[in-house]
mmCIF file of C-alpha atoms and ligand atoms in Angstrom:
data_model
loop_
_atom_site.group_PDB
_atom_site.id
_atom_site.type_symbol
_atom_site.label_atom_id
_atom_site.label_comp_id
_atom_site.label_asym_id
_atom_site.label_seq_id
_atom_site.Cartn_x
_atom_site.Cartn_y
_atom_site.Cartn_z
ATOM 1 C CA UNK K 262 -10.388 0.768 38.919
ATOM 2 C CA UNK K 263 -11.919 0.745 35.509
ATOM 3 C CA UNK K 264 -10.270 -1.591 33.062
ATOM 4 C CA UNK K 265 -9.020 -0.303 29.766
ATOM 5 C CA UNK K 266 -9.719 -2.640 26.890
ATOM 6 C CA UNK K 267 -8.771 -0.230 24.136
ATOM 7 C CA UNK K 268 -5.328 -1.791 23.707
ATOM 8 C CA UNK K 269 -6.740 -5.293 23.608
ATOM 9 C CA UNK K 270 -9.261 -4.273 20.975
ATOM 10 C CA UNK K 271 -6.711 -2.478 18.814
ATOM 11 C CA UNK K 272 -4.302 -5.407 19.004
ATOM 12 C CA UNK K 273 -7.048 -7.856 18.136
ATOM 13 C CA UNK K 274 -7.916 -5.696 15.119
ATOM 14 C CA UNK K 275 -4.246 -5.675 14.094
ATOM 15 C CA UNK K 276 -4.135 -9.449 14.317
ATOM 16 C CA UNK K 277 -7.234 -9.680 12.152
ATOM 17 C CA UNK K 278 -5.593 -7.453 9.548
ATOM 18 C CA UNK K 279 -2.475 -9.626 9.751
ATOM 19 C CA UNK K 280 -4.535 -12.680 8.893
ATOM 20 C CA UNK K 281 -6.319 -10.926 6.040
ATOM 21 C CA UNK K 282 -3.106 -9.530 4.546
ATOM 22 C CA UNK K 283 -1.331 -12.868 4.801
ATOM 23 C CA UNK K 284 -4.130 -14.554 2.912
ATOM 24 C CA UNK K 285 -4.088 -11.808 0.285
ATOM 25 C CA UNK K 286 -0.310 -12.122 -0.096
ATOM 26 C CA UNK K 287 -0.529 -15.832 -0.783
ATOM 27 C CA UNK K 288 -3.422 -15.503 -3.225
ATOM 28 C CA UNK K 289 -2.014 -12.540 -5.101
ATOM 29 C CA UNK K 290 1.310 -14.336 -5.366
ATOM 30 C CA UNK K 291 -0.295 -17.278 -7.109
ATOM 31 C CA UNK K 292 -2.267 -14.903 -9.304
ATOM 32 C CA UNK K 293 1.117 -13.532 -10.356
ATOM 33 C CA UNK K 294 0.309 -9.971 -9.260
ATOM 34 C CA UNK K 295 3.726 -9.552 -7.740
ATOM 35 C CA UNK K 296 3.436 -5.814 -7.142
ATOM 36 C CA UNK K 297 0.281 -6.287 -5.102
ATOM 37 C CA UNK K 298 1.951 -9.158 -3.255
ATOM 38 C CA UNK K 299 4.772 -6.836 -2.220
ATOM 39 C CA UNK K 300 2.301 -4.190 -1.126
ATOM 40 C CA UNK K 301 0.431 -6.520 1.198
ATOM 41 C CA UNK K 302 3.608 -8.106 2.514
ATOM 42 C CA UNK K 303 4.869 -4.600 3.322
ATOM 43 C CA UNK K 304 1.628 -3.738 5.122
ATOM 44 C CA UNK K 305 1.857 -6.970 7.088
ATOM 45 C CA UNK K 306 5.368 -6.131 8.210
ATOM 46 C CA UNK K 307 4.387 -2.555 9.085
ATOM 47 C CA UNK K 308 1.663 -3.862 11.382
ATOM 48 C CA UNK K 309 4.286 -5.320 13.716
ATOM 49 C CA UNK K 310 5.859 -2.020 14.868
ATOM 50 C CA UNK K 311 2.352 -0.616 15.170
ATOM 51 C CA UNK K 312 1.411 -3.522 17.423
ATOM 52 C CA UNK K 313 4.526 -2.998 19.533
ATOM 53 C CA UNK K 314 3.726 0.689 19.818
ATOM 54 C CA UNK K 315 0.182 -0.005 20.951
ATOM 55 C CA UNK K 316 1.409 -2.571 23.437
ATOM 56 C CA UNK K 317 3.973 -0.219 24.961
ATOM 57 C CA UNK K 318 1.402 2.511 25.323
ATOM 58 C CA UNK K 319 -1.374 0.411 26.706
ATOM 59 C CA UNK K 320 0.307 -2.091 28.951
ATOM 60 C CA UNK K 321 0.117 0.077 32.062
ATOM 61 C CA UNK K 322 -3.336 1.448 31.547
ATOM 62 C CA UNK K 323 -6.227 0.132 33.581
ATOM 63 C CA UNK K 324 -6.041 -3.211 35.272
ATOM 64 C CA UNK K 325 -7.796 -4.242 38.421
ATOM 65 C CA UNK K 326 -5.568 -2.000 40.512
ATOM 66 C CA UNK K 327 -5.159 0.896 38.180
ATOM 67 C CA UNK K 328 -4.706 3.312 41.057
ATOM 68 C CA UNK K 329 -1.406 1.638 41.897
ATOM 69 C CA UNK K 330 0.325 2.787 38.779
ATOM 70 C CA UNK O 99 -3.828 -7.941 41.356
ATOM 71 C CA UNK O 100 -3.562 -11.678 41.759
ATOM 72 C CA UNK O 101 -3.822 -12.402 45.446
ATOM 73 C CA UNK O 102 -7.529 -11.824 45.589
ATOM 74 C CA UNK O 103 -8.149 -15.542 45.610
ATOM 75 C CA UNK O 104 -5.249 -16.418 47.817
ATOM 76 C CA UNK O 105 -6.470 -14.998 51.079
ATOM 77 C CA UNK O 106 -6.873 -17.435 53.894
ATOM 78 C CA UNK O 107 -10.450 -16.924 54.976
ATOM 79 C CA UNK O 108 -9.972 -17.093 58.729
ATOM 80 C CA UNK O 109 -7.308 -17.766 61.239
ATOM 81 C CA UNK O 110 -7.810 -21.382 62.116
ATOM 82 C CA UNK O 111 -6.026 -24.415 60.852
ATOM 83 C CA UNK O 112 -5.721 -23.871 57.190
ATOM 84 C CA UNK O 113 -6.838 -26.966 55.286
ATOM 85 C CA UNK O 114 -8.267 -25.347 52.221
ATOM 86 C CA UNK O 115 -5.794 -22.784 50.976
ATOM 87 C CA UNK O 116 -2.648 -24.800 51.055
ATOM 88 C CA UNK O 117 -1.918 -25.235 47.382
ATOM 89 C CA UNK O 118 0.546 -22.733 46.093
ATOM 90 C CA UNK O 119 0.041 -22.399 42.391
ATOM 91 C CA UNK O 120 2.377 -19.484 41.874
ATOM 92 C CA UNK O 121 -0.029 -18.067 39.350
ATOM 93 C CA UNK O 122 1.296 -20.415 36.750
ATOM 94 C CA UNK O 123 -1.873 -20.362 34.701
ATOM 95 C CA UNK O 124 -2.377 -16.648 34.825
ATOM 96 C CA UNK O 125 -3.110 -14.783 31.647
ATOM 97 C CA UNK O 126 -3.871 -11.232 32.480
ATOM 98 C CA UNK O 127 -4.715 -8.358 30.208
ATOM 99 C CA UNK O 128 -1.094 -7.368 29.771
ATOM 100 C CA UNK O 129 0.030 -10.925 29.029
ATOM 101 C CA UNK O 130 -2.729 -11.258 26.485
ATOM 102 C CA UNK O 131 -1.657 -8.067 24.740
ATOM 103 C CA UNK O 132 1.920 -9.299 24.743
ATOM 104 C CA UNK O 133 0.780 -12.489 23.000
ATOM 105 C CA UNK O 134 -1.091 -10.483 20.392
ATOM 106 C CA UNK O 135 1.910 -8.266 19.684
ATOM 107 C CA UNK O 136 4.091 -11.369 19.413
ATOM 108 C CA UNK O 137 1.648 -12.903 16.961
ATOM 109 C CA UNK O 138 1.881 -9.751 14.837
ATOM 110 C CA UNK O 139 5.643 -10.317 14.785
ATOM 111 C CA UNK O 140 5.217 -13.902 13.656
ATOM 112 C CA UNK O 141 2.945 -12.798 10.831
ATOM 113 C CA UNK O 142 5.419 -10.120 9.787
ATOM 114 C CA UNK O 143 8.274 -12.615 9.604
ATOM 115 C CA UNK O 144 6.212 -15.225 7.818
ATOM 116 C CA UNK O 145 5.281 -12.883 4.963
ATOM 117 C CA UNK O 146 8.919 -12.013 4.318
ATOM 118 C CA UNK O 147 9.673 -14.985 2.051
ATOM 119 C CA UNK O 148 6.586 -14.330 -0.062
ATOM 120 C CA UNK O 149 7.647 -10.737 -0.481
ATOM 121 C CA UNK O 150 11.179 -11.804 -1.361
ATOM 122 C CA UNK O 151 10.073 -14.263 -4.021
ATOM 123 C CA UNK O 152 7.625 -11.731 -5.442
ATOM 124 C CA UNK O 153 10.381 -9.122 -5.631
ATOM 125 C CA UNK O 154 12.664 -11.582 -7.373
ATOM 126 C CA UNK O 155 9.911 -12.349 -9.840
ATOM 127 C CA UNK O 156 9.382 -8.644 -10.491
ATOM 128 C CA UNK O 157 13.066 -8.127 -11.310
ATOM 129 C CA UNK O 158 13.234 -10.837 -13.925
ATOM 130 C CA UNK O 159 9.908 -9.670 -15.304
ATOM 131 C CA UNK O 160 8.154 -10.896 -18.402
ATOM 132 C CA UNK O 161 7.436 -14.269 -19.855
ATOM 133 C CA UNK O 162 10.128 -16.703 -19.026
ATOM 134 C CA UNK O 163 11.050 -18.802 -21.989
ATOM 135 C CA UNK O 164 11.709 -22.462 -21.664
ATOM 136 C CA UNK O 165 12.836 -24.756 -24.412
ATOM 137 C CA UNK O 166 9.869 -26.248 -26.191
ATOM 138 C CA UNK O 167 9.156 -29.705 -25.031
ATOM 139 C CA UNK O 168 7.662 -32.521 -26.983
ATOM 140 C CA UNK O 169 4.655 -34.006 -25.225
ATOM 141 C CA UNK O 170 3.481 -36.728 -27.574
ATOM 142 C CA UNK O 171 2.865 -37.667 -31.172
ATOM 143 C CA UNK O 172 -0.496 -36.666 -32.570
ATOM 144 C CA UNK O 173 -1.248 -40.214 -33.622
ATOM 145 C CA UNK O 174 -0.909 -41.471 -30.046
ATOM 146 C CA UNK O 175 -3.515 -39.105 -28.618
ATOM 147 C CA UNK O 176 -7.070 -39.863 -29.575
ATOM 148 C CA UNK O 177 -9.798 -37.238 -29.310
ATOM 149 C CA UNK O 178 -10.967 -37.123 -25.698
ATOM 150 C CA UNK O 179 -7.742 -38.596 -24.374
ATOM 151 C CA UNK O 180 -5.274 -37.030 -22.034
ATOM 152 C CA UNK O 181 -1.525 -37.298 -21.604
ATOM 153 C CA UNK O 182 0.523 -36.512 -18.542
ATOM 154 C CA UNK O 183 3.763 -34.638 -18.868
ATOM 155 C CA UNK O 184 5.902 -32.199 -16.966
ATOM 156 C CA UNK O 185 6.522 -28.594 -17.919
ATOM 157 C CA UNK O 186 8.521 -26.375 -17.559
ATOM 158 C CA UNK O 187 10.594 -28.392 -15.096
ATOM 159 C CA UNK O 188 10.329 -32.006 -14.139
ATOM 160 C CA UNK O 189 8.705 -30.977 -10.871
ATOM 161 C CA UNK O 190 5.704 -29.287 -12.494
ATOM 162 C CA UNK O 191 3.316 -31.983 -13.520
ATOM 163 C CA UNK O 192 0.943 -31.092 -16.300
ATOM 164 C CA UNK O 193 -1.793 -32.613 -18.373
ATOM 165 C CA UNK O 194 -2.657 -32.370 -22.049
ATOM 166 C CA UNK O 195 -6.199 -33.003 -23.252
ATOM 167 C CA UNK O 196 -7.284 -33.395 -26.834
ATOM 168 C CA UNK O 197 -10.758 -31.905 -26.820
ATOM 169 C CA UNK O 198 -11.494 -32.257 -30.505
ATOM 170 C CA UNK O 199 -9.751 -32.963 -33.779
ATOM 171 C CA UNK O 200 -7.726 -29.758 -33.677
ATOM 172 C CA UNK O 201 -8.220 -28.488 -30.179
ATOM 173 C CA UNK O 202 -5.594 -29.248 -27.590
ATOM 174 C CA UNK O 203 -5.477 -27.752 -24.128
ATOM 175 C CA UNK O 204 -2.831 -28.191 -21.483
ATOM 176 C CA UNK O 205 -2.643 -27.133 -17.853
ATOM 177 C CA UNK O 206 -0.324 -27.470 -14.970
ATOM 178 C CA UNK O 207 -2.392 -29.921 -13.048
ATOM 179 C CA UNK O 208 -1.501 -29.122 -9.453
ATOM 180 C CA UNK O 209 -4.900 -28.248 -8.024
ATOM 181 C CA UNK O 210 -5.131 -24.580 -7.080
ATOM 182 C CA UNK O 211 -6.619 -25.554 -3.757
ATOM 183 C CA UNK O 212 -3.939 -27.688 -2.106
ATOM 184 C CA UNK O 213 -1.937 -28.920 -5.078
ATOM 185 C CA UNK O 214 -3.280 -32.437 -5.487
ATOM 186 C CA UNK O 215 -2.945 -33.697 -9.054
ATOM 187 C CA UNK O 216 -6.014 -32.967 -11.128
ATOM 188 C CA UNK O 217 -6.982 -35.571 -13.696
ATOM 189 C CA UNK O 218 -9.217 -35.727 -16.724
ATOM 190 C CA UNK O 219 -12.432 -37.716 -16.545
ATOM 191 C CA UNK O 220 -13.312 -38.558 -20.078
ATOM 192 C CA UNK O 221 -16.918 -39.586 -19.508
ATOM 193 C CA UNK O 222 -17.830 -36.463 -17.624
ATOM 194 C CA UNK O 223 -15.743 -34.135 -19.764
ATOM 195 C CA UNK O 224 -14.357 -32.489 -16.664
ATOM 196 C CA UNK O 225 -11.107 -32.229 -14.804
ATOM 197 C CA UNK O 226 -11.508 -33.502 -11.300
ATOM 198 C CA UNK O 227 -9.352 -33.196 -8.219
ATOM 199 C CA UNK O 228 -9.702 -36.303 -6.091
ATOM 200 C CA UNK O 229 -8.733 -34.645 -2.821
ATOM 201 C CA UNK O 230 -11.764 -32.487 -2.133
ATOM 202 C CA UNK O 231 -13.708 -32.906 -5.348
ATOM 203 C CA UNK O 232 -12.675 -29.718 -6.995
ATOM 204 C CA UNK O 233 -13.708 -29.526 -10.649
ATOM 205 C CA UNK O 234 -12.252 -27.521 -13.493
ATOM 206 C CA UNK O 235 -13.589 -26.612 -16.889
ATOM 207 C CA UNK O 236 -11.456 -28.372 -19.454
ATOM 208 C CA UNK O 237 -11.577 -25.705 -22.149
ATOM 209 C CA UNK O 238 -10.609 -22.759 -19.921
ATOM 210 C CA UNK O 239 -9.108 -24.206 -16.762
ATOM 211 C CA UNK O 240 -11.546 -22.229 -14.642
ATOM 212 C CA UNK O 241 -12.764 -23.847 -11.435
ATOM 213 C CA UNK O 242 -16.409 -24.894 -11.640
ATOM 214 C CA UNK O 243 -17.019 -26.668 -8.340
ATOM 215 C CA UNK O 244 -15.450 -27.414 -5.014
ATOM 216 C CA UNK O 245 -12.855 -25.495 -3.030
ATOM 217 C CA UNK O 246 -10.513 -24.157 -5.751
ATOM 218 C CA UNK O 247 -10.972 -20.472 -6.574
ATOM 219 C CA UNK O 248 -8.193 -19.881 -9.074
ATOM 220 C CA UNK O 249 -7.991 -21.270 -12.610
ATOM 221 C CA UNK O 250 -5.333 -23.822 -13.449
ATOM 222 C CA UNK O 251 -2.339 -22.186 -15.151
ATOM 223 C CA UNK O 252 -2.613 -22.872 -18.857
ATOM 224 C CA UNK O 253 0.199 -24.088 -21.056
ATOM 225 C CA UNK O 254 0.414 -23.020 -24.657
ATOM 226 C CA UNK O 255 0.758 -25.944 -27.009
ATOM 227 C CA UNK O 256 1.753 -26.142 -30.632
ATOM 228 C CA UNK O 257 1.409 -28.879 -33.191
ATOM 229 C CA UNK O 258 4.384 -29.284 -35.473
ATOM 230 C CA UNK O 259 5.145 -32.143 -37.862
ATOM 231 C CA UNK O 260 2.711 -34.554 -36.255
ATOM 232 C CA UNK O 261 3.897 -33.943 -32.732
ATOM 233 C CA UNK O 262 2.600 -31.812 -29.891
ATOM 234 C CA UNK O 263 4.909 -29.394 -28.127
ATOM 235 C CA UNK O 264 4.545 -27.392 -24.943
ATOM 236 C CA UNK O 265 5.648 -23.841 -25.666
ATOM 237 C CA UNK O 266 5.179 -21.705 -22.588
ATOM 238 C CA UNK O 267 3.144 -21.217 -19.466
ATOM 239 C CA UNK O 268 0.445 -18.639 -20.004
ATOM 240 C CA UNK O 269 0.312 -15.738 -17.619
ATOM 241 C CA UNK O 270 -2.905 -14.874 -15.900
ATOM 242 C CA UNK O 271 -4.625 -11.936 -17.502
ATOM 243 C CA UNK O 272 -4.437 -9.137 -14.992
HETATM 244 S S1 FES T 682 -6.627 -30.075 -3.407
HETATM 245 FE FE1 FES T 682 -7.915 -30.082 -5.129
HETATM 246 S S2 FES T 682 -9.834 -29.705 -4.225
HETATM 247 FE FE2 FES T 682 -8.539 -29.615 -2.475
#
């Protein structure tokens, strides 16, 4: 019956990194560091499959009726 | 997991549990995680254009050259005055300031905060953005107060035959 919040926490952390990377992309773009811009944009895109992976793995864990799985 | 609150308490006439909400406002753990994953997707897509433009910029690397553009005649700009112009295209507004007899500085004057036009306040010897009171140092373009964090992009100027020309946009020193 115990809830599992690991997935929620990981996904929240991913979203935080998304926000940080997006901000860095925009700033580095205007600073004309185009290589760094690409790097952060790439990281931001990579976070999406990671998020999907975490979601797929965690969606059936825990819950108020975990024994029903 | 959702019918916990939908049980009719006892078997008499049911006056209290007769609204069927169909769980329309439910956000459970799984739905919340789905939202988060979706948000990650939105972020991924929204950085694509920035990456694309950056890549394009990397390909055509180096200082782009634009034809020199005449800004004004020297005799029309007194010391401490400023002139508005556009460089390198007509959509990039810019400002030229004559700081002293032989010192001219020019910047693209879209504020580095949210792109309001920055203007030169002669009495205070400062460039000021009216939108959120950002201030910039006139001799370097560096932000000195308010929200902007990034210096204004400088424009190289040249004086030839009594006229002032814009030569190129300076790159930020890495
Ligand atoms: S736009 Fe210039 S300070 Fe906000």
